[in-house]
Every structure is written in C-alpha cells, then in structure tokens.
C-alpha cells in the first residue's frame, strides 16, 4: 500500500452518460503539491468537485477515494470537510456584504483530528498581510487577488489535510499569481497536501512537485515538474505560446 494521504482509484464521473472524468489512479502525499492541468473541458473542475463530493449538475460518480486510508467516496461533502478535505472553488469565494474580518470568523471550524492544523484568523493575516490591511473592507470591495487570498484563508480555517484549489490564479496579475502560488508552496512545505488545478502551466511548474495532464477526463501524462516542463507534449501545447 502507498503511504499517500489521498489515493484515488478508477474514479469515473458521468454527466448524462458522457464521461467527464476517468482517472485510474491519482495520489497526493502529505507535504506534496500536485498540479492538474489540461484544456478547457478536460475535466479538472469535475475531478476536484468529485473529490470534495460536490457538483454543479447531477453526475454519476463511481470509484474509490481514500483519505488517510479511510474510504470517503460515499461520504457527504460536510463529512469530507470534517475528515480534512477543503476546496477553494472556481469563482465566487467570499461573502460580499461582510468585512474581511467577518469572512474569516464565520468559517465553520471543525474539531482537530490527528495531523490537522487549524489556522486561526491571525495565522491567515500573517500568511496574507494584504488581508490584514483590508480587514475592515467588504468582500465585494476586494480585488480579484485579495478575494482569492480570502478564499484560501477560509479554506485553511477548516483545518484541511488536503487543500484542493480550482484555478486560484485566474484573472490575477502575474506578480500576484506567483505570490499566491508561492504561499501555497510554503503551506506544502509545512506539511499540507495540495492538489492545484491551474491553467497557467508555466506558473504551476514553478511550484508543484508533480504535474498531471488531463485530456478528456483521462490522465495522459504525469511526472515530476522538472521532467514535465521539458516534455514536448507540455512544451508545445501549454508553454509554446508564451515561450
Ligand atoms: N453540470 C454539468 N452538466 C453536464 N456536463 C457538465 C457539467 N459540468 C461539466 N460538464 C462537462 O464535463 C466536462 C468537463 O468539465 P469541467 O468543468 O470539469 O472542465 P475543466 O477542465 O474544469 O474546464 P475549464 O478549464 O474550462 O474550467 C465538459 O465537457 C463539461 O461540459
Ligand atoms: Mg474548471
């Protein structure tokens, strides 16, 4: 058996008979940061949503998902969050009519279990000093980058062992992209497991340990970041335009 924190086997997600995700194996270990990249519609969001047990539509989900050796595939999202999963979803992340401070107090705080670090509001302010400066601002007044930081902060306050992020860099200025990704790298170095869905392959390659390429819901390529960056399939399709 592998010692991975997250272990996925034969995960399939169908929307009205169309297979959106068909992943044979995927694992993430403690302290490891794994990137998931792929074209629009490749199944990246469907994959992380299936892992947290949530969906936009009404998919049929089959397969095995283990977190720290526990089978969680049949659990509700709420139970998965309690067990140590957290998702920073695509798009709307924060309560617009609440201040930053209040956004960081209303977060559901679970009981700590072994291996789980629960971040306090002050921890989040230390991680993202920008949020401290904006503590009295409303969520709706925040910039895209600040909202993203707040979304990550809220997820960390749930005490995850594994943090799932769906395109945290979307819409951010390049400097902010690397700042957010470097903060995630720091969190991984402290032991958190991270599964990062990212459109910006170049930026992802700078921080992840491993990269997984999804095409039509399948893992078609997977390997250490250094190796994946020089793979012609990645270089041509995902790095070429920026080279
Ligand atoms: N609620 C839904 N109902 C039906 N089909 C869906 C639903 N959500 C996603 N799909 C389909 O599943 C496939 C995967 O979609 P998904 O959103 O996971 O892609 P993605 O890799 O996250 O794309 P993007 O980079 O654009 O965010 C697509 O073909 C999409 O049209
Ligand atoms: Mg998506």
PDB file of C-alpha atoms and ligand atoms in Angstrom:
ATOM      1  CA  UNK A   1       0.000   0.000   0.000  1.00  0.00           C
ATOM      2  CA  UNK A   2       1.170   3.507  -0.687  1.00  0.00           C
ATOM      3  CA  UNK A   3       1.518   5.985   2.141  1.00  0.00           C
ATOM      4  CA  UNK A   4      -0.270   8.673   0.177  1.00  0.00           C
ATOM      5  CA  UNK A   5      -2.754  10.874   2.039  1.00  0.00           C
ATOM      6  CA  UNK A   6      -5.142  10.903  -0.915  1.00  0.00           C
ATOM      7  CA  UNK A   7      -5.490   7.823  -3.045  1.00  0.00           C
ATOM      8  CA  UNK A   8      -7.904   7.717  -5.956  1.00  0.00           C
ATOM      9  CA  UNK A   9      -8.659   4.556  -7.924  1.00  0.00           C
ATOM     10  CA  UNK A  10     -10.859   4.180 -11.004  1.00  0.00           C
ATOM     11  CA  UNK A  11     -12.737   7.396 -10.491  1.00  0.00           C
ATOM     12  CA  UNK A  12     -15.383   7.956 -13.142  1.00  0.00           C
ATOM     13  CA  UNK A  13     -17.789  10.851 -13.388  1.00  0.00           C
ATOM     14  CA  UNK A  14     -20.592  10.793 -15.955  1.00  0.00           C
ATOM     15  CA  UNK A  15     -22.942  13.612 -16.914  1.00  0.00           C
ATOM     16  CA  UNK A  16     -25.989  12.144 -18.647  1.00  0.00           C
ATOM     17  CA  UNK A  17     -23.939   9.252 -19.955  1.00  0.00           C
ATOM     18  CA  UNK A  18     -20.985  11.404 -21.045  1.00  0.00           C
ATOM     19  CA  UNK A  19     -17.792  10.585 -19.204  1.00  0.00           C
ATOM     20  CA  UNK A  20     -16.209  13.802 -17.906  1.00  0.00           C
ATOM     21  CA  UNK A  21     -13.605  12.118 -15.677  1.00  0.00           C
ATOM     22  CA  UNK A  22     -11.964   8.711 -15.991  1.00  0.00           C
ATOM     23  CA  UNK A  23      -8.946   8.606 -13.695  1.00  0.00           C
ATOM     24  CA  UNK A  24      -7.319   5.231 -12.970  1.00  0.00           C
ATOM     25  CA  UNK A  25      -5.015   6.394 -10.188  1.00  0.00           C
ATOM     26  CA  UNK A  26      -4.110   9.669  -8.579  1.00  0.00           C
ATOM     27  CA  UNK A  27      -2.360  10.263  -5.292  1.00  0.00           C
ATOM     28  CA  UNK A  28      -1.176  13.152  -3.175  1.00  0.00           C
ATOM     29  CA  UNK A  29       1.104  12.762  -0.167  1.00  0.00           C
ATOM     30  CA  UNK A  30       1.485  14.975   2.890  1.00  0.00           C
ATOM     31  CA  UNK A  31       3.688  17.940   2.078  1.00  0.00           C
ATOM     32  CA  UNK A  32       3.292  17.306  -1.618  1.00  0.00           C
ATOM     33  CA  UNK A  33       1.923  19.742  -4.164  1.00  0.00           C
ATOM     34  CA  UNK A  34       0.448  18.166  -7.266  1.00  0.00           C
ATOM     35  CA  UNK A  35      -0.686  20.242 -10.241  1.00  0.00           C
ATOM     36  CA  UNK A  36      -3.544  19.268 -12.552  1.00  0.00           C
ATOM     37  CA  UNK A  37      -3.535  20.927 -15.963  1.00  0.00           C
ATOM     38  CA  UNK A  38      -5.457  20.471 -19.174  1.00  0.00           C
ATOM     39  CA  UNK A  39      -7.529  22.303 -21.750  1.00  0.00           C
ATOM     40  CA  UNK A  40     -10.969  23.812 -21.102  1.00  0.00           C
ATOM     41  CA  UNK A  41     -13.442  20.991 -20.562  1.00  0.00           C
ATOM     42  CA  UNK A  42     -10.725  18.430 -19.766  1.00  0.00           C
ATOM     43  CA  UNK A  43     -12.459  17.557 -16.502  1.00  0.00           C
ATOM     44  CA  UNK A  44     -10.310  19.401 -13.974  1.00  0.00           C
ATOM     45  CA  UNK A  45     -13.159  21.032 -12.050  1.00  0.00           C
ATOM     46  CA  UNK A  46     -15.248  17.887 -12.260  1.00  0.00           C
ATOM     47  CA  UNK A  47     -12.340  15.980 -10.722  1.00  0.00           C
ATOM     48  CA  UNK A  48     -11.801  18.243  -7.703  1.00  0.00           C
ATOM     49  CA  UNK A  49     -15.550  18.633  -7.211  1.00  0.00           C
ATOM     50  CA  UNK A  50     -15.932  14.853  -7.171  1.00  0.00           C
ATOM     51  CA  UNK A  51     -13.171  14.624  -4.562  1.00  0.00           C
ATOM     52  CA  UNK A  52     -14.994  17.013  -2.224  1.00  0.00           C
ATOM     53  CA  UNK A  53     -18.310  15.326  -3.039  1.00  0.00           C
ATOM     54  CA  UNK A  54     -19.950  18.319  -4.671  1.00  0.00           C
ATOM     55  CA  UNK A  55     -21.204  19.045  -8.165  1.00  0.00           C
ATOM     56  CA  UNK A  56     -22.916  21.698 -10.247  1.00  0.00           C
ATOM     57  CA  UNK A  57     -25.149  19.183 -12.011  1.00  0.00           C
ATOM     58  CA  UNK A  58     -26.278  15.669 -11.351  1.00  0.00           C
ATOM     59  CA  UNK A  59     -23.349  13.413 -12.222  1.00  0.00           C
ATOM     60  CA  UNK A  60     -22.978   9.707 -11.586  1.00  0.00           C
ATOM     61  CA  UNK A  61     -19.750   9.188  -9.658  1.00  0.00           C
ATOM     62  CA  UNK A  62     -18.057   5.821  -9.282  1.00  0.00           C
ATOM     63  CA  UNK A  63     -14.745   4.735  -7.831  1.00  0.00           C
ATOM     64  CA  UNK A  64     -12.608   4.703  -4.737  1.00  0.00           C
ATOM     65  CA  UNK A  65     -11.331   7.718  -2.859  1.00  0.00           C
ATOM     66  CA  UNK A  66      -9.258   7.213   0.274  1.00  0.00           C
ATOM     67  CA  UNK A  67      -8.143   9.928   2.651  1.00  0.00           C
ATOM     68  CA  UNK A  68      -5.521   8.760   5.147  1.00  0.00           C
ATOM     69  CA  UNK A  69      -6.596   5.186   4.493  1.00  0.00           C
ATOM     70  CA  UNK A  70     -10.309   5.863   5.052  1.00  0.00           C
ATOM     71  CA  UNK A  71     -12.702   5.242   2.168  1.00  0.00           C
ATOM     72  CA  UNK A  72     -14.643   8.511   1.738  1.00  0.00           C
ATOM     73  CA  UNK A  73     -16.244   8.091  -1.698  1.00  0.00           C
ATOM     74  CA  UNK A  74     -19.731   7.673  -0.245  1.00  0.00           C
ATOM     75  CA  UNK A  75     -19.412  10.471   2.296  1.00  0.00           C
ATOM     76  CA  UNK A  76     -21.166  13.840   2.095  1.00  0.00           C
ATOM     77  CA  UNK A  77     -19.132  16.978   1.437  1.00  0.00           C
ATOM     78  CA  UNK A  78     -19.655  18.004   5.011  1.00  0.00           C
ATOM     79  CA  UNK A  79     -18.180  14.728   6.280  1.00  0.00           C
ATOM     80  CA  UNK A  80     -15.247  15.048   3.889  1.00  0.00           C
ATOM     81  CA  UNK A  81     -14.509  18.557   5.155  1.00  0.00           C
ATOM     82  CA  UNK A  82     -14.592  17.221   8.690  1.00  0.00           C
ATOM     83  CA  UNK A  83     -12.175  14.486   7.667  1.00  0.00           C
ATOM     84  CA  UNK A  84      -9.721  17.049   6.350  1.00  0.00           C
ATOM     85  CA  UNK A  85     -10.576  17.998   2.768  1.00  0.00           C
ATOM     86  CA  UNK A  86     -11.146  21.591   1.715  1.00  0.00           C
ATOM     87  CA  UNK A  87     -11.868  23.100  -1.685  1.00  0.00           C
ATOM     88  CA  UNK A  88     -11.222  26.622  -2.873  1.00  0.00           C
ATOM     89  CA  UNK A  89     -13.673  26.567  -5.770  1.00  0.00           C
ATOM     90  CA  UNK A  90     -13.623  28.377  -9.089  1.00  0.00           C
ATOM     91  CA  UNK A  91     -15.196  31.844  -8.935  1.00  0.00           C
ATOM     92  CA  UNK A  92     -17.264  33.178  -6.036  1.00  0.00           C
ATOM     93  CA  UNK A  93     -15.395  32.591  -2.829  1.00  0.00           C
ATOM     94  CA  UNK A  94     -16.331  35.214  -0.291  1.00  0.00           C
ATOM     95  CA  UNK A  95     -19.323  36.921   1.265  1.00  0.00           C
ATOM     96  CA  UNK A  96     -19.508  40.309  -0.461  1.00  0.00           C
ATOM     97  CA  UNK A  97     -21.535  42.054   2.258  1.00  0.00           C
ATOM     98  CA  UNK A  98     -19.243  41.022   5.085  1.00  0.00           C
ATOM     99  CA  UNK A  99     -15.908  42.516   6.002  1.00  0.00           C
ATOM    100  CA  UNK A 100     -12.714  40.550   5.501  1.00  0.00           C
ATOM    101  CA  UNK A 101     -12.576  40.026   9.250  1.00  0.00           C
ATOM    102  CA  UNK A 102     -16.115  38.633   9.365  1.00  0.00           C
ATOM    103  CA  UNK A 103     -15.458  36.419   6.359  1.00  0.00           C
ATOM    104  CA  UNK A 104     -12.708  34.895   8.461  1.00  0.00           C
ATOM    105  CA  UNK A 105     -14.854  34.364  11.557  1.00  0.00           C
ATOM    106  CA  UNK A 106     -17.941  32.786  10.064  1.00  0.00           C
ATOM    107  CA  UNK A 107     -15.984  29.886   8.645  1.00  0.00           C
ATOM    108  CA  UNK A 108     -17.035  26.555  10.011  1.00  0.00           C
ATOM    109  CA  UNK A 109     -14.300  25.350  12.347  1.00  0.00           C
ATOM    110  CA  UNK A 110     -14.090  21.603  12.834  1.00  0.00           C
ATOM    111  CA  UNK A 111     -12.660  19.681  15.736  1.00  0.00           C
ATOM    112  CA  UNK A 112      -8.989  18.987  15.204  1.00  0.00           C
ATOM    113  CA  UNK A 113      -8.029  15.428  14.416  1.00  0.00           C
ATOM    114  CA  UNK A 114      -4.530  13.994  14.215  1.00  0.00           C
ATOM    115  CA  UNK A 115      -2.385  15.628  11.561  1.00  0.00           C
ATOM    116  CA  UNK A 116      -4.774  18.509  11.083  1.00  0.00           C
ATOM    117  CA  UNK A 117      -3.669  22.080  11.552  1.00  0.00           C
ATOM    118  CA  UNK A 118      -6.457  24.566  12.017  1.00  0.00           C
ATOM    119  CA  UNK A 119      -5.454  28.076  11.084  1.00  0.00           C
ATOM    120  CA  UNK A 120      -6.665  30.991  13.174  1.00  0.00           C
ATOM    121  CA  UNK A 121      -7.621  34.355  11.727  1.00  0.00           C
ATOM    122  CA  UNK A 122      -4.274  35.740  12.886  1.00  0.00           C
ATOM    123  CA  UNK A 123      -2.462  32.914  11.086  1.00  0.00           C
ATOM    124  CA  UNK A 124      -4.280  33.923   7.901  1.00  0.00           C
ATOM    125  CA  UNK A 125      -3.348  37.580   8.382  1.00  0.00           C
ATOM    126  CA  UNK A 126       0.259  36.525   8.839  1.00  0.00           C
ATOM    127  CA  UNK A 127       0.134  34.452   5.675  1.00  0.00           C
ATOM    128  CA  UNK A 128      -1.565  37.223   3.685  1.00  0.00           C
ATOM    129  CA  UNK A 129      -0.595  40.620   5.191  1.00  0.00           C
ATOM    130  CA  UNK A 130      -2.687  42.263   2.489  1.00  0.00           C
ATOM    131  CA  UNK A 131      -5.821  40.886   4.146  1.00  0.00           C
ATOM    132  CA  UNK A 132      -4.801  42.454   7.449  1.00  0.00           C
ATOM    133  CA  UNK A 133      -4.609  45.855   5.753  1.00  0.00           C
ATOM    134  CA  UNK A 134      -8.055  45.262   4.256  1.00  0.00           C
ATOM    135  CA  UNK A 135      -9.656  43.724   7.324  1.00  0.00           C
ATOM    136  CA  UNK A 136     -12.477  46.290   7.508  1.00  0.00           C
ATOM    137  CA  UNK A 137     -13.241  46.241   3.788  1.00  0.00           C
ATOM    138  CA  UNK A 138     -16.257  44.380   2.447  1.00  0.00           C
ATOM    139  CA  UNK A 139     -15.741  41.231   0.431  1.00  0.00           C
ATOM    140  CA  UNK A 140     -17.323  42.959  -2.548  1.00  0.00           C
ATOM    141  CA  UNK A 141     -14.694  45.713  -2.403  1.00  0.00           C
ATOM    142  CA  UNK A 142     -11.745  43.354  -2.703  1.00  0.00           C
ATOM    143  CA  UNK A 143      -9.663  42.909  -5.826  1.00  0.00           C
ATOM    144  CA  UNK A 144      -9.609  39.511  -7.534  1.00  0.00           C
ATOM    145  CA  UNK A 145      -6.303  38.648  -5.901  1.00  0.00           C
ATOM    146  CA  UNK A 146      -7.446  39.690  -2.442  1.00  0.00           C
ATOM    147  CA  UNK A 147     -10.610  37.635  -2.858  1.00  0.00           C
ATOM    148  CA  UNK A 148      -8.534  34.652  -3.839  1.00  0.00           C
ATOM    149  CA  UNK A 149      -6.395  35.076  -0.709  1.00  0.00           C
ATOM    150  CA  UNK A 150      -9.536  35.330   1.408  1.00  0.00           C
ATOM    151  CA  UNK A 151     -10.924  32.170  -0.210  1.00  0.00           C
ATOM    152  CA  UNK A 152      -7.721  30.298   0.583  1.00  0.00           C
ATOM    153  CA  UNK A 153      -7.772  31.702   4.119  1.00  0.00           C
ATOM    154  CA  UNK A 154     -11.332  30.495   4.664  1.00  0.00           C
ATOM    155  CA  UNK A 155     -10.402  27.034   3.400  1.00  0.00           C
ATOM    156  CA  UNK A 156      -7.356  26.865   5.695  1.00  0.00           C
ATOM    157  CA  UNK A 157      -9.531  27.725   8.704  1.00  0.00           C
ATOM    158  CA  UNK A 158     -11.391  24.460   8.076  1.00  0.00           C
ATOM    159  CA  UNK A 159      -8.220  22.639   9.076  1.00  0.00           C
ATOM    160  CA  UNK A 160      -7.564  20.682   5.897  1.00  0.00           C
ATOM    161  CA  UNK A 161      -5.033  17.926   5.500  1.00  0.00           C
ATOM    162  CA  UNK A 162      -5.548  18.202   1.760  1.00  0.00           C
ATOM    163  CA  UNK A 163      -6.332  21.506   0.098  1.00  0.00           C
ATOM    164  CA  UNK A 164      -7.959  21.398  -3.337  1.00  0.00           C
ATOM    165  CA  UNK A 165      -7.773  24.571  -5.416  1.00  0.00           C
ATOM    166  CA  UNK A 166      -9.566  25.196  -8.686  1.00  0.00           C
ATOM    167  CA  UNK A 167      -7.640  27.779 -10.717  1.00  0.00           C
ATOM    168  CA  UNK A 168      -6.674  30.164  -7.914  1.00  0.00           C
ATOM    169  CA  UNK A 169      -4.627  32.320 -10.311  1.00  0.00           C
ATOM    170  CA  UNK A 170      -7.387  33.055 -12.788  1.00  0.00           C
ATOM    171  CA  UNK A 171      -7.668  36.748 -13.542  1.00  0.00           C
ATOM    172  CA  UNK A 172      -4.699  37.701 -11.379  1.00  0.00           C
ATOM    173  CA  UNK A 173      -1.794  39.911 -12.420  1.00  0.00           C
ATOM    174  CA  UNK A 174       1.400  37.894 -12.981  1.00  0.00           C
ATOM    175  CA  UNK A 175       3.053  39.166  -9.808  1.00  0.00           C
ATOM    176  CA  UNK A 176       0.057  38.184  -7.734  1.00  0.00           C
ATOM    177  CA  UNK A 177      -0.077  34.751  -9.380  1.00  0.00           C
ATOM    178  CA  UNK A 178       3.410  33.949  -8.235  1.00  0.00           C
ATOM    179  CA  UNK A 179       2.728  35.424  -4.795  1.00  0.00           C
ATOM    180  CA  UNK A 180      -0.345  33.222  -4.270  1.00  0.00           C
ATOM    181  CA  UNK A 181       1.393  30.124  -5.654  1.00  0.00           C
ATOM    182  CA  UNK A 182       4.497  30.747  -3.529  1.00  0.00           C
ATOM    183  CA  UNK A 183       2.281  30.974  -0.443  1.00  0.00           C
ATOM    184  CA  UNK A 184       0.784  27.604  -1.380  1.00  0.00           C
ATOM    185  CA  UNK A 185       4.311  26.231  -1.780  1.00  0.00           C
ATOM    186  CA  UNK A 186       5.090  27.430   1.740  1.00  0.00           C
ATOM    187  CA  UNK A 187       1.976  25.677   3.063  1.00  0.00           C
ATOM    188  CA  UNK A 188       3.034  22.446   1.372  1.00  0.00           C
ATOM    189  CA  UNK A 189       6.480  22.787   2.945  1.00  0.00           C
ATOM    190  CA  UNK A 190       4.744  22.878   6.332  1.00  0.00           C
ATOM    191  CA  UNK A 191       3.099  19.511   5.603  1.00  0.00           C
ATOM    192  CA  UNK A 192      -0.159  20.340   3.865  1.00  0.00           C
ATOM    193  CA  UNK A 193      -1.041  18.224   0.831  1.00  0.00           C
ATOM    194  CA  UNK A 194      -2.177  20.344  -2.121  1.00  0.00           C
ATOM    195  CA  UNK A 195      -3.953  19.467  -5.347  1.00  0.00           C
ATOM    196  CA  UNK A 196      -3.807  22.525  -7.574  1.00  0.00           C
ATOM    197  CA  UNK A 197      -5.856  22.891 -10.750  1.00  0.00           C
ATOM    198  CA  UNK A 198      -4.112  25.500 -12.829  1.00  0.00           C
ATOM    199  CA  UNK A 199      -4.489  26.909 -16.346  1.00  0.00           C
ATOM    200  CA  UNK A 200      -1.182  28.698 -16.102  1.00  0.00           C
ATOM    201  CA  UNK A 201       1.089  25.704 -16.711  1.00  0.00           C
ATOM    202  CA  UNK A 202       4.261  27.751 -16.619  1.00  0.00           C
ATOM    203  CA  UNK A 203       3.407  29.182 -13.197  1.00  0.00           C
ATOM    204  CA  UNK A 204       2.310  25.765 -11.919  1.00  0.00           C
ATOM    205  CA  UNK A 205       5.585  24.166 -12.971  1.00  0.00           C
ATOM    206  CA  UNK A 206       7.474  26.637 -10.792  1.00  0.00           C
ATOM    207  CA  UNK A 207       5.828  25.450  -7.590  1.00  0.00           C
ATOM    208  CA  UNK A 208       4.454  21.917  -7.921  1.00  0.00           C
ATOM    209  CA  UNK A 209       6.308  18.695  -7.173  1.00  0.00           C
ATOM    210  CA  UNK A 210       4.387  16.720  -9.755  1.00  0.00           C
ATOM    211  CA  UNK A 211       2.201  17.615 -12.682  1.00  0.00           C
ATOM    212  CA  UNK A 212      -0.743  15.654 -14.076  1.00  0.00           C
ATOM    213  CA  UNK A 213      -2.052  16.357 -17.580  1.00  0.00           C
ATOM    214  CA  UNK A 214      -5.744  15.638 -18.132  1.00  0.00           C
ATOM    215  CA  UNK A 215      -7.257  15.191 -21.582  1.00  0.00           C
ATOM    216  CA  UNK A 216     -10.912  14.309 -21.997  1.00  0.00           C
ATOM    217  CA  UNK A 217     -11.023  13.285 -18.361  1.00  0.00           C
ATOM    218  CA  UNK A 218      -8.041  10.940 -18.526  1.00  0.00           C
ATOM    219  CA  UNK A 219      -4.537  11.268 -17.150  1.00  0.00           C
ATOM    220  CA  UNK A 220      -2.430  11.200 -20.305  1.00  0.00           C
ATOM    221  CA  UNK A 221       0.849  12.327 -18.805  1.00  0.00           C
ATOM    222  CA  UNK A 222       2.197  12.538 -15.272  1.00  0.00           C
ATOM    223  CA  UNK A 223       5.592  13.163 -13.738  1.00  0.00           C
ATOM    224  CA  UNK A 224       7.950  15.344 -11.691  1.00  0.00           C
ATOM    225  CA  UNK A 225       7.689  19.039 -12.557  1.00  0.00           C
ATOM    226  CA  UNK A 226      11.228  19.273 -13.940  1.00  0.00           C
ATOM    227  CA  UNK A 227      10.619  16.411 -16.318  1.00  0.00           C
ATOM    228  CA  UNK A 228       7.152  17.566 -17.378  1.00  0.00           C
ATOM    229  CA  UNK A 229       8.371  21.061 -18.281  1.00  0.00           C
ATOM    230  CA  UNK A 230      10.612  19.649 -20.962  1.00  0.00           C
ATOM    231  CA  UNK A 231       8.121  17.103 -22.279  1.00  0.00           C
ATOM    232  CA  UNK A 232       7.242  18.067 -25.849  1.00  0.00           C
ATOM    233  CA  UNK A 233       3.529  17.453 -25.263  1.00  0.00           C
ATOM    234  CA  UNK A 234       3.531  20.023 -22.459  1.00  0.00           C
ATOM    235  CA  UNK A 235       6.008  22.397 -24.081  1.00  0.00           C
ATOM    236  CA  UNK A 236       4.178  22.609 -27.406  1.00  0.00           C
ATOM    237  CA  UNK A 237       0.589  22.698 -26.234  1.00  0.00           C
ATOM    238  CA  UNK A 238       0.913  24.622 -22.978  1.00  0.00           C
ATOM    239  CA  UNK A 239       4.182  26.541 -22.900  1.00  0.00           C
ATOM    240  CA  UNK A 240       4.730  27.262 -26.609  1.00  0.00           C
ATOM    241  CA  UNK A 241       2.535  30.330 -26.792  1.00  0.00           C
ATOM    242  CA  UNK A 242       4.475  32.037 -24.006  1.00  0.00           C
ATOM    243  CA  UNK A 243       7.963  30.854 -24.967  1.00  0.00           C
TER     244      UNK A 243
HETATM  245  N1  LIG B   1     -23.092  20.211 -14.614  1.00  0.00           N
HETATM  246  C1  LIG B   1     -22.705  19.667 -15.781  1.00  0.00           C
HETATM  247  N2  LIG B   1     -23.602  19.058 -16.583  1.00  0.00           N
HETATM  248  C2  LIG B   1     -23.226  18.492 -17.742  1.00  0.00           C
HETATM  249  N3  LIG B   1     -21.970  18.461 -18.194  1.00  0.00           N
HETATM  250  C3  LIG B   1     -21.018  19.050 -17.438  1.00  0.00           C
HETATM  251  C4  LIG B   1     -21.339  19.687 -16.200  1.00  0.00           C
HETATM  252  N4  LIG B   1     -20.208  20.174 -15.675  1.00  0.00           N
HETATM  253  C5  LIG B   1     -19.233  19.887 -16.547  1.00  0.00           C
HETATM  254  N5  LIG B   1     -19.704  19.203 -17.601  1.00  0.00           N
HETATM  255  C6  LIG B   1     -18.918  18.711 -18.750  1.00  0.00           C
HETATM  256  O1  LIG B   1     -17.872  17.908 -18.257  1.00  0.00           O
HETATM  257  C7  LIG B   1     -16.663  18.186 -18.966  1.00  0.00           C
HETATM  258  C8  LIG B   1     -15.585  18.636 -18.004  1.00  0.00           C
HETATM  259  O2  LIG B   1     -15.913  19.913 -17.484  1.00  0.00           O
HETATM  260  P1  LIG B   1     -15.047  20.630 -16.368  1.00  0.00           P
HETATM  261  O3  LIG B   1     -15.795  21.809 -15.907  1.00  0.00           O
HETATM  262  O4  LIG B   1     -14.641  19.629 -15.365  1.00  0.00           O
HETATM  263  O5  LIG B   1     -13.749  21.064 -17.218  1.00  0.00           O
HETATM  264  P2  LIG B   1     -12.482  21.902 -16.768  1.00  0.00           P
HETATM  265  O6  LIG B   1     -11.272  21.096 -17.113  1.00  0.00           O
HETATM  266  O7  LIG B   1     -12.623  22.352 -15.382  1.00  0.00           O
HETATM  267  O8  LIG B   1     -12.564  23.143 -17.776  1.00  0.00           O
HETATM  268  P3  LIG B   1     -12.173  24.692 -17.541  1.00  0.00           P
HETATM  269  O9  LIG B   1     -10.687  24.778 -17.770  1.00  0.00           O
HETATM  270  O10 LIG B   1     -12.920  25.391 -18.640  1.00  0.00           O
HETATM  271  O11 LIG B   1     -12.594  25.116 -16.184  1.00  0.00           O
HETATM  272  C9  LIG B   1     -17.010  19.229 -20.010  1.00  0.00           C
HETATM  273  O12 LIG B   1     -17.255  18.565 -21.214  1.00  0.00           O
HETATM  274  C10 LIG B   1     -18.246  19.868 -19.472  1.00  0.00           C
HETATM  275  O13 LIG B   1     -19.047  20.362 -20.499  1.00  0.00           O
HETATM  276 MG1  LIG B   2     -12.774  24.227 -14.475  1.00  0.00          MG
END
